[in-house]
Amino acid sequence: MLSFTKLQTKMLVSFLTLVLIPVIAIGTFSYLIATRFLEKQTTQNQAQTVRLTAGNIKGMLDDATDLSSYIVQNETIQTLLSQPSPSGGADPQKTIYNVLNNLKQAKTYISFLIMYGENDLLFRDFSQYYRQVVPYGEFKESPLYVATAARSGEPHWDYSGAPLFIFGQNYDDIILNRQIVSMYDTDKKLGMFFLGVKRDAMKSLIQDVQINQTTNLLLFDDNYHLIASKFDDIAVSNRLKDNVGEIKRLQRTDETFEYAIGKKTYLAASSFIEPYGWTVVSLTPMEDIRRQHGIMLGMTVALSLSLILIAVALSVVLSRGITSPIKRLLKSMNSFKLGQPHPELAVRSRDEIGHLTQKYNEMVHDLNDLIEKVYISQTNQRMIELRTLQAQIEPHFLYNTLDYIFFNAKINGDDRTAQVVHSLSELFRLSLNKGEDFYKLENEIKQIQAYVNIQHARFPNRFVPLFDIDPAIGGYYTMKLLLQPVVENAILHAFEPSAYRQGLLSIRGHIADDAIVWTVQDNGCGMSAEQVELLLHIPARSKGGYGLRNVNERLQMMFGPAFALQIASSPGAGTIVTVRIPIIEDEEQWRRLYENHGHR
């Protein structure tokens, strides 16, 4: 077992051990929870993005399908195709153009419209450039014609419109195909209709999706052709090109899963586009997700190290604060032993070390008294009389008297009176605060608890106090007598003595938004907005109500308008008073704030 010769070293090691264990445990737990949350969030976001993208694609497919239904069932077009010959009075090309022009202009994704009539009518309209169309007789020998005719007027999509053109390899369109059937005789076939969709229009729907910069979105049709992708990835394209088995592996709609291509692993998700049988697939490199985990780990380590450094600094300060009085006491004892002049040591605490210092001062004082009695007895007598007179007017005399009343009440079994006296003694001690206008929040908490104890003893049936105070705030500094006027206002004015129910007074203190927040809440009679305004800005010469105004002015004078008192109340609904103060960690920080006349 380690052995240390200095008390400060022992305390420092003990403090660090107590701090390191929870910091490491909390840091590890936080990292695990954060990474799991990040993985879950990434999975949910990717699945939701794929579903939204599939919805956008389906919207375009539905729109094109509805448009084709309107065209093939248009009465004018049906009439032209039902004639034995397209030649007639009016130019059939112009007639169809007039019917479709507005629609085509509204649908910017359309690249061409082609209509073959069994009566040798041929209509073609291109959005960008002219193309040479395959003659209808020659086209009837193509697989595209057979597949379209087999559906008897039902629309279907095809990967490429190349069979329609003489130089089809030069064009990159997706086409919607359907046979034109007479509305009046379903057995009569009037021709074929083809609507070309720009592949770039499909790609733009994918590229516009806001997602991880390295996430690729892929769109496959019902024949496992790659229609479009967010960006070109050679490795992915080579792996999936004409590879139906691999594409089927990606088409899982019930889960998000890992998918490997070579040495690279992706997080994959997919969504079907019904009723077309198309699929949207997303691929996110796992290295990007793990990079985010690394960032999270770095943040956790940095935060843990920061907390450890703070803990080390606080441990040094705390251990030094405990051992420094002992060192001063030892130094004074050595000086006294050598006969050197001994100034009285200041008692800076009320703990065991403070009591030891006080007893040491008393011992030295008694020894000096004995020496003085031998040589200057008369002078010593006068000094005793002077000290006796001072003791009668010092606050310690009041404390000692209250202590006597407290112990006497305890001896006589009057615990209630003893408690009130003890609270009153504590209230006086904290209010005087050795003449200082600031102290630690732990003193403010004791002061307000003592005040509430006294008032509750006076009015036991008027209210019930509830305290919910975070112990962590006790070490910070504040101006004294900050909450007492707020609590006093609630006790004296919020609860009516004749009320049918007992009041509830809740006092809470915690850290929020880099500040210490106090709330004093009651379920009393409440106030109107006018009463609240009057309470905060009551005239200086008013006979009462200046307590809250005083607190409000002190807060703003010291910390600025942002820390003004906040009151939320309405008649019959109680009142909530919120007091915010900045976090002040030491006396030096308070003194700098005070010397600068407030406003950090």
C-alpha positions as a printed Julia matrix, in Angstrom:
600×3 Matrix{Float64}:
   0.0     0.0     0.0
   1.29    3.46   -0.9
   2.49    5.59    2.01
   2.62    9.39    1.86
   4.32   11.62    4.42
   2.37   14.79    3.62
  -1.3    15.24    4.39
  -1.81   17.35    1.26
  -0.45   14.55   -0.95
  -2.75   12.03    0.71
  -5.76   14.25    0.2
  -4.79   15.03   -3.41
  -4.48   11.33   -4.28
  -7.8    10.59   -2.55
  -9.62   13.37   -4.38
  -8.22   12.31   -7.76
  -9.15    8.67   -7.16
 -12.71    9.62   -6.27
 -12.96   11.81   -9.38
 -11.19    9.63  -11.95
 -13.37    6.57  -11.45
 -16.72    8.29  -12.16
 -15.24   10.46  -14.94
 -13.88    7.41  -16.79
 -17.08    5.46  -16.21
 -19.34    8.31  -17.32
 -17.12    9.07  -20.34
 -17.19    5.44  -21.49
 -20.93    5.17  -20.96
 -21.55    8.47  -22.76
 -19.45    7.38  -25.75
 -21.28    4.07  -26.06
 -24.69    5.72  -25.8
 -23.73    8.48  -28.27
 -22.38    6.04  -30.87
 -25.47    3.84  -30.61
 -27.68    6.87  -31.0
 -25.61    8.05  -33.98
 -25.9     4.64  -35.66
 -29.65    4.54  -35.06
 -30.08    8.1   -36.32
 -28.0     7.4   -39.43
 -30.02    4.27  -40.16
 -33.33    6.06  -39.72
 -32.24    9.06  -41.79
 -31.01    6.85  -44.63
 -34.21    4.76  -44.68
 -36.36    7.91  -44.58
 -34.34    9.56  -47.35
 -34.72    6.53  -49.58
 -38.47    6.49  -49.0
 -38.78   10.21  -49.77
 -36.69    9.82  -52.94
 -38.84    6.88  -54.01
 -41.89    9.07  -53.44
 -40.46   11.79  -55.7
 -39.68    9.3   -58.46
 -43.14    7.77  -58.14
 -44.65   11.23  -58.49
 -42.92   11.73  -61.85
 -43.85    8.23  -63.05
 -47.47    8.73  -62.0
 -47.58   12.1   -63.73
 -46.2    10.69  -66.99
 -48.59    7.72  -66.81
 -51.6     9.97  -66.25
 -50.46   12.2   -69.11
 -50.21    9.22  -71.47
 -53.71    8.09  -70.45
 -55.06   11.53  -71.27
 -53.35   11.56  -74.69
 -54.36    8.08  -75.89
 -57.95    8.66  -74.74
 -58.22   12.15  -76.21
 -61.29   12.24  -78.46
 -59.58   14.27  -81.2
 -56.65   11.85  -81.39
 -58.97    8.84  -81.27
 -60.93   10.32  -84.19
 -57.82   10.92  -86.29
 -56.54    7.39  -85.68
 -59.93    5.82  -86.38
 -60.08    7.28  -89.93
 -59.09    4.97  -92.8
 -56.45    7.48  -93.84
 -54.85   10.41  -91.99
 -55.27   12.63  -95.04
 -58.33   14.78  -94.81
 -59.5    18.31  -94.5
 -57.21   19.43  -91.67
 -53.56   18.66  -91.23
 -53.49   15.81  -88.64
 -49.94   16.75  -87.54
 -51.03   20.3   -86.71
 -54.22   19.08  -85.04
 -52.33   16.71  -82.7
 -49.66   19.35  -82.09
 -52.33   21.85  -80.99
 -53.79   19.25  -78.61
 -50.46   18.35  -77.01
 -48.5    21.61  -77.19
 -49.6    23.08  -73.85
 -49.13   19.77  -72.06
 -45.67   19.24  -73.49
 -44.55   22.74  -72.53
 -45.78   22.24  -68.97
 -43.93   18.94  -68.57
 -40.27   19.84  -68.95
 -39.15   16.27  -68.32
 -40.58   15.11  -71.71
 -37.9    14.59  -74.38
 -40.17   13.38  -77.23
 -43.67   12.26  -78.17
 -44.15    9.65  -80.92
 -47.47    8.26  -82.16
 -47.86    5.52  -84.77
 -51.31    5.0   -86.31
 -52.5     1.82  -87.88
 -53.85    4.11  -90.63
 -50.25    5.16  -91.42
 -50.44    8.34  -89.33
 -47.1     9.26  -87.82
 -46.78   12.08  -85.28
 -43.43   13.01  -83.74
 -42.48   15.94  -81.55
 -39.03   16.49  -79.99
 -38.2    18.96  -77.21
 -34.59   19.6   -78.26
 -33.48   18.2   -81.61
 -34.95   16.28  -84.55
 -34.47   12.51  -84.78
 -35.1    10.01  -87.55
 -37.9     7.67  -86.5
 -37.99    4.01  -87.56
 -40.88    3.3   -90.02
 -43.87    1.65  -88.39
 -43.64   -1.46  -90.49
 -40.02   -1.99  -89.54
 -40.72   -1.15  -85.89
 -43.37   -3.9   -85.69
 -40.57   -6.44  -85.9
 -38.82   -5.12  -82.75
 -39.16   -6.69  -79.25
 -40.37   -3.32  -77.94
 -43.43   -3.48  -80.22
 -44.18   -7.06  -79.12
 -43.86   -6.18  -75.43
 -46.09   -3.11  -75.82
 -48.75   -4.91  -77.86
 -48.85   -7.74  -75.34
 -50.13   -5.36  -72.66
 -53.27   -4.42  -74.65
 -53.21   -0.71  -73.88
 -51.71   -0.86  -70.36
 -48.71    1.46  -69.91
 -45.26    0.15  -69.16
 -41.78    1.65  -68.89
 -38.69    0.64  -70.77
 -35.01    1.28  -70.09
 -34.22    2.78  -73.54
 -36.08    4.26  -76.49
 -33.32    3.26  -78.94
 -35.56    0.88  -81.01
 -37.65    3.9   -82.08
 -34.81    5.7   -83.83
 -32.51    4.91  -86.72
 -29.5     6.17  -84.76
 -30.79    4.98  -81.37
 -27.35    4.58  -79.82
 -27.01    8.36  -79.78
 -29.98    8.91  -77.46
 -30.4     8.2   -73.77
 -34.12    8.4   -72.96
 -36.43    6.37  -70.72
 -39.74    5.71  -72.47
 -43.32    5.08  -71.46
 -45.02    2.74  -73.98
 -48.67    1.9   -74.5
 -50.88    0.64  -77.3
 -53.68    2.97  -78.38
 -57.02    1.12  -78.09
 -60.35    2.45  -79.33
 -62.52    3.76  -76.52
 -65.6     2.43  -78.28
 -64.27   -0.97  -79.34
 -61.59   -2.43  -77.11
 -60.77   -5.06  -79.69
 -59.78   -2.38  -82.19
 -56.12   -1.32  -82.02
 -55.52    2.19  -83.35
 -51.73    2.42  -82.99
 -48.84    2.91  -80.6
 -47.88    5.85  -78.33
 -44.42    6.52  -76.84
 -43.47    9.24  -74.34
 -39.76    9.88  -73.77
 -38.51   11.04  -70.37
 -35.14   12.74  -69.99
 -32.8    10.6   -67.94
 -31.36   13.83  -66.51
 -34.81   14.63  -65.08
 -34.71   11.37  -63.12
 -31.15   12.12  -62.03
 -32.06   15.62  -60.87
 -34.68   14.17  -58.51
 -31.9    12.14  -56.91
 -29.22   14.83  -56.93
 -31.53   17.37  -55.27
 -31.86   15.14  -52.2
 -29.94   16.62  -49.24
 -28.02   13.71  -47.7
 -24.52   12.76  -46.61
 -21.99   14.04  -49.15
 -20.64   10.54  -49.82
 -24.0     8.75  -49.93
 -24.88    7.5   -53.42
 -28.48    7.0   -54.54
 -29.21    4.46  -57.29
 -32.44    4.04  -59.27
 -33.23    0.65  -60.87
 -36.19   -0.22  -63.1
 -38.25   -3.42  -62.96
 -35.76   -5.17  -65.26
 -32.81   -4.35  -62.96
 -31.39   -1.66  -65.25
 -29.59    1.26  -63.59
 -31.71    4.27  -64.61
 -29.81    7.02  -62.72
 -27.44    7.63  -59.82
 -26.58   10.6   -57.63
 -22.97   10.5   -58.79
 -20.83    8.1   -60.8
 -18.95    5.45  -58.85
 -16.87    3.18  -61.11
 -16.52    0.4   -58.52
 -20.28    0.33  -57.85
 -21.15    0.54  -61.56
 -18.81   -2.32  -62.49
 -20.16   -4.47  -59.66
 -23.84   -3.96  -60.5
 -23.76   -3.69  -64.31
 -25.85   -6.54  -65.75
 -25.55   -8.33  -62.39
 -29.14   -9.18  -61.52
 -28.15  -11.26  -58.49
 -26.28   -8.4   -56.83
 -29.07   -5.94  -57.54
 -31.6    -8.34  -55.98
 -29.39   -8.49  -52.87
 -29.73   -4.71  -52.55
 -33.51   -4.76  -52.84
 -34.42   -5.29  -49.18
 -37.13   -3.0   -47.94
 -37.47   -4.38  -44.41
 -34.05   -3.44  -43.05
 -30.87   -1.41  -43.35
 -27.85   -3.65  -43.83
 -24.13   -3.68  -44.64
 -23.09   -4.38  -48.23
 -19.49   -4.97  -49.34
 -17.99   -4.09  -52.73
 -14.39   -5.21  -52.84
 -12.65   -3.92  -49.73
 -15.19   -1.16  -49.18
 -18.27   -1.64  -47.01
 -21.47    0.36  -47.32
 -24.58    0.87  -45.22
 -27.39    0.09  -47.67
 -31.13    0.78  -47.69
 -33.74    0.42  -50.41
 -37.36    1.28  -51.15
 -39.72   -0.12  -53.83
 -41.72    2.18  -56.07
 -45.09    0.53  -56.51
 -46.76   -0.38  -58.82
 -43.85    0.1   -61.22
 -41.44   -2.37  -59.61
 -38.64    0.21  -59.59
 -36.24    0.48  -56.66
 -34.27    3.3   -55.02
 -31.09    2.15  -53.23
 -28.8     4.23  -51.01
 -25.16    3.34  -50.27
 -23.26    5.17  -47.51
 -19.57    4.26  -46.95
 -19.13    2.78  -43.48
 -15.8     4.61  -43.18
 -17.72    7.9   -43.07
 -19.96    6.59  -40.3
 -16.93    5.31  -38.39
 -15.25    8.69  -38.91
 -18.19   10.27  -37.1
 -17.68    7.72  -34.33
 -14.04    8.81  -34.18
 -15.11   12.43  -33.83
 -17.45   11.42  -31.03
 -14.65    9.48  -29.35
 -12.3    12.46  -29.67
 -14.88   14.77  -28.15
 -15.5    12.33  -25.3
 -11.75   11.96  -24.6
 -11.23   15.73  -24.8
 -14.11   16.38  -22.43
 -12.94   13.67  -20.03
  -9.39   15.07  -20.04
 -10.76   18.55  -19.45
 -12.79   17.3   -16.5
  -9.76   15.47  -15.15
  -7.62   18.61  -15.42
 -10.32   20.62  -13.68
 -10.54   17.92  -11.02
  -6.77   18.04  -10.54
  -6.85   21.82  -10.18
  -9.77   21.7    -7.76
  -8.12   18.89   -5.8
  -4.95   20.94   -5.45
  -6.94   23.97   -4.34
  -9.09   21.98   -1.9
  -6.18   20.05   -0.4
  -4.16   23.24   -0.1
  -7.13   25.02    1.45
  -7.4    22.3     4.1
  -3.68   21.92    4.86
  -2.71   25.63    4.71
  -4.34   26.46    8.09
  -2.54   23.5     9.63
   0.78   24.69    8.22
   0.16   28.2     9.56
  -0.69   26.72   12.95
   2.52   24.65   13.0
   4.59   27.67   11.98
   3.03   29.76   14.73
   3.68   27.02   17.3
   7.36   26.87   16.36
   7.65   30.66   16.59
   5.94   30.67   19.98
   8.25   27.9    21.17
  11.28   30.04   20.27
   9.86   33.0    22.18
   9.18   35.12   19.14
   6.26   37.58   19.07
   3.07   35.72   18.28
   0.3    37.48   16.37
  -3.1    35.9    16.85
  -4.04   33.5    14.03
  -7.21   34.39   12.13
  -9.98   31.8    12.47
 -11.11   31.38    8.85
 -13.44   28.42    9.23
 -15.83   26.85   11.69
 -14.67   23.28   11.17
 -12.3    21.23   13.35
  -9.26   23.16   12.13
 -10.99   26.43   12.93
 -11.81   25.19   16.45
  -8.24   23.99   16.88
  -6.91   27.4    15.83
  -9.32   29.11   18.18
  -8.26   26.9    21.09
  -4.62   27.53   20.24
  -5.23   31.28   20.23
  -6.95   30.94   23.59
  -4.07   28.91   25.01
  -1.46   31.43   23.84
  -3.64   34.23   25.07
  -3.9    32.6    28.51
  -0.15   32.15   28.68
   0.41   35.77   27.77
  -2.12   36.74   30.43
  -0.15   34.84   33.06
   3.04   36.61   32.03
   1.31   39.97   32.05
  -0.12   39.32   35.54
   3.39   38.96   36.94
   4.77   42.17   35.42
   1.85   44.46   34.59
  -1.11   43.28   36.64
  -2.75   46.67   36.6
  -2.54   47.0    32.84
  -3.82   43.46   32.51
  -6.84   44.31   34.67
  -7.75   47.22   32.43
  -7.39   45.06   29.33
  -9.7    42.46   30.87
 -12.31   45.1    31.57
 -12.02   46.43   28.01
 -12.41   42.95   26.49
 -15.39   42.26   28.72
 -17.06   45.46   27.53
 -16.35   44.59   23.87
 -17.72   41.09   24.32
 -21.04   42.56   25.42
 -21.52   44.42   22.15
 -19.94   41.97   19.64
 -22.22   39.68   17.62
 -20.61   36.65   19.25
 -22.25   37.7    22.49
 -25.64   37.5    20.72
 -24.76   34.09   19.28
 -23.67   32.78   22.69
 -26.89   34.06   24.26
 -29.02   32.4    21.57
 -26.99   29.2    22.04
 -27.78   29.33   25.76
 -31.51   29.74   25.01
 -31.3    26.89   22.48
 -29.65   24.43   24.9
 -31.93   25.48   27.76
 -35.02   24.88   25.57
 -33.64   21.47   24.56
 -33.04   20.54   28.19
 -36.61   21.56   29.06
 -37.99   19.49   26.19
 -39.19   22.47   24.16
 -37.76   21.27   20.83
 -39.88   23.63   18.77
 -38.59   26.72   20.58
 -35.08   25.34   20.4
 -35.36   24.89   16.65
 -36.68   28.44   16.16
 -33.88   29.87   18.31
 -31.29   27.84   16.42
 -32.7    29.1    13.09
 -32.71   32.68   14.38
 -29.08   32.34   15.47
 -28.15   30.95   12.07
 -30.11   33.73   10.35
 -28.26   36.47   12.33
 -24.86   34.92   11.74
 -25.34   34.56    7.99
 -26.96   37.99    7.6
 -24.05   39.75    9.31
 -21.49   37.67    7.36
 -18.55   39.45    9.04
 -19.47   42.66    7.27
 -19.04   41.21    3.77
 -21.75   41.74    1.15
 -21.19   38.35   -0.51
 -20.78   34.72    0.46
 -21.1    31.23   -0.96
 -24.45   29.94   -2.1
 -24.33   27.29    0.62
 -24.67   30.15    3.14
 -27.56   31.61    1.14
 -29.24   28.19    1.25
 -28.73   27.92    5.02
 -29.96   31.48    5.49
 -33.18   30.95    3.55
 -33.79   27.58    5.26
 -33.42   29.23    8.64
 -35.82   32.0     7.63
 -38.4    29.51    6.3
 -38.1    27.45    9.52
 -38.89   30.52   11.62
 -41.86   31.57    9.45
 -43.2    28.03    9.31
 -43.03   27.88   13.1
 -45.07   31.12   13.21
 -47.59   29.99   10.57
 -47.58   26.16   10.68
 -50.96   25.83    8.96
 -50.48   28.49    6.3
 -47.94   26.77    4.02
 -45.72   23.72    3.53
 -42.13   24.38    2.37
 -40.46   22.19   -0.27
 -36.76   22.45   -1.12
 -35.22   21.07   -4.33
 -31.65   22.43   -4.48
 -28.75   20.94   -6.4
 -25.85   20.51   -3.91
 -23.39   21.28   -6.71
 -24.23   25.01   -6.61
 -23.23   25.46   -2.99
 -19.6    26.31   -3.76
 -20.36   29.29   -6.04
 -20.57   32.91   -4.81
 -23.44   35.41   -4.73
 -24.57   38.59   -3.04
 -26.08   37.99    0.37
 -29.8    38.26    1.24
 -30.83   37.58   -2.35
 -33.74   35.17   -1.88
 -35.05   36.2     1.54
 -37.19   39.12    0.26
 -38.66   36.89   -2.47
 -39.56   34.14    0.02
 -40.87   36.69    2.52
 -43.16   38.2    -0.11
 -44.56   34.75   -0.94
 -45.15   33.77    2.7
 -46.75   37.05    3.8
 -48.82   37.89    0.72
 -49.48   34.75   -1.34
 -51.23   32.63    1.28
 -54.45   33.89    2.78
 -54.87   32.95    6.48
 -58.52   31.99    5.84
 -57.78   29.87    2.76
 -59.57   26.51    2.66
 -56.37   24.69    1.66
 -52.81   24.74    2.89
 -50.38   26.62    0.67
 -47.35   25.07   -1.01
 -44.04   26.96   -1.18
 -41.45   25.43   -3.5
 -37.85   26.68   -3.58
 -35.65   25.21   -6.31
 -32.04   25.89   -7.31
 -30.05   24.39  -10.17
 -27.62   25.17  -13.0
 -29.11   25.87  -16.45
 -27.79   27.66  -19.54
 -24.45   28.62  -17.9
 -26.23   30.32  -15.01
 -27.62   29.46  -11.58
 -31.41   29.57  -11.62
 -33.59   29.92   -8.51
 -37.37   29.59   -8.64
 -39.69   30.44   -5.77
 -43.15   29.1    -6.59
 -46.38   29.24   -4.6
 -49.95   28.15   -5.25
 -51.4    31.19   -3.54
 -53.71   33.97   -4.63
 -51.51   35.15   -7.53
 -51.32   38.65   -9.04
 -52.47   40.51  -12.11
 -50.02   41.89  -14.69
 -50.54   45.38  -13.28
 -49.69   44.2    -9.77
 -46.54   42.49  -11.02
 -45.43   45.66  -12.82
 -46.12   47.76   -9.74
 -44.23   45.3    -7.55
 -41.08   45.47   -9.7
 -41.16   49.25  -10.16
 -42.75   50.42   -6.91
 -41.84   54.05   -6.04
 -38.88   54.47   -3.74
 -40.95   56.31   -1.07
 -43.62   53.64   -0.89
 -44.36   52.29    2.58
 -44.05   48.62    1.57
 -43.19   46.2    -1.2
 -39.69   47.53   -1.7
 -38.05   44.15   -1.01
 -38.58   42.69   -4.49
 -37.75   46.02   -6.13
 -34.53   46.1    -4.13
 -33.61   42.58   -5.27
 -34.44   43.45   -8.89
 -32.31   46.6    -8.8
 -29.38   44.82   -7.13
 -29.45   42.04   -9.74
 -29.43   44.45  -12.67
 -26.86   46.76  -11.08
 -24.41   43.91  -10.45
 -25.04   41.54  -13.38
 -26.84   43.58  -16.04
 -30.41   43.83  -17.41
 -30.31   40.24  -18.69
 -30.47   39.05  -15.06
 -33.54   41.06  -14.08
 -36.1    39.44  -11.79
 -38.81   37.5   -13.64
 -42.32   37.07  -12.24
 -45.01   34.89  -13.81
 -48.39   35.12  -12.09
 -52.11   35.34  -12.64
 -54.97   35.76  -10.14
 -55.88   32.5    -8.46
 -53.1    30.52  -10.19
 -50.13   31.2    -7.93
 -46.84   32.93   -8.65
 -43.42   31.86   -9.96
 -40.47   34.18   -9.27
 -37.28   33.34  -11.18
 -33.88   34.64  -10.06
 -30.9    34.09  -12.4
 -27.33   34.83  -11.4
 -24.08   34.14  -13.27
 -21.71   31.44  -12.1
 -19.01   33.05   -9.92
 -16.44   30.51   -8.81
 -14.18   32.38   -6.36
 -13.8    35.55   -4.29
 -11.34   37.07   -6.73
 -13.86   36.81   -9.55
 -16.5    38.44   -7.32
 -14.16   41.28   -6.29
 -13.26   42.01   -9.92
 -16.95   42.14  -10.76
 -17.63   44.45   -7.81
 -14.67   46.74   -8.57
 -15.9    47.1   -12.17
 -19.31   48.14  -10.8
 -20.99   44.97  -12.04
 -21.81   43.83  -15.6
 -19.26   41.16  -16.5
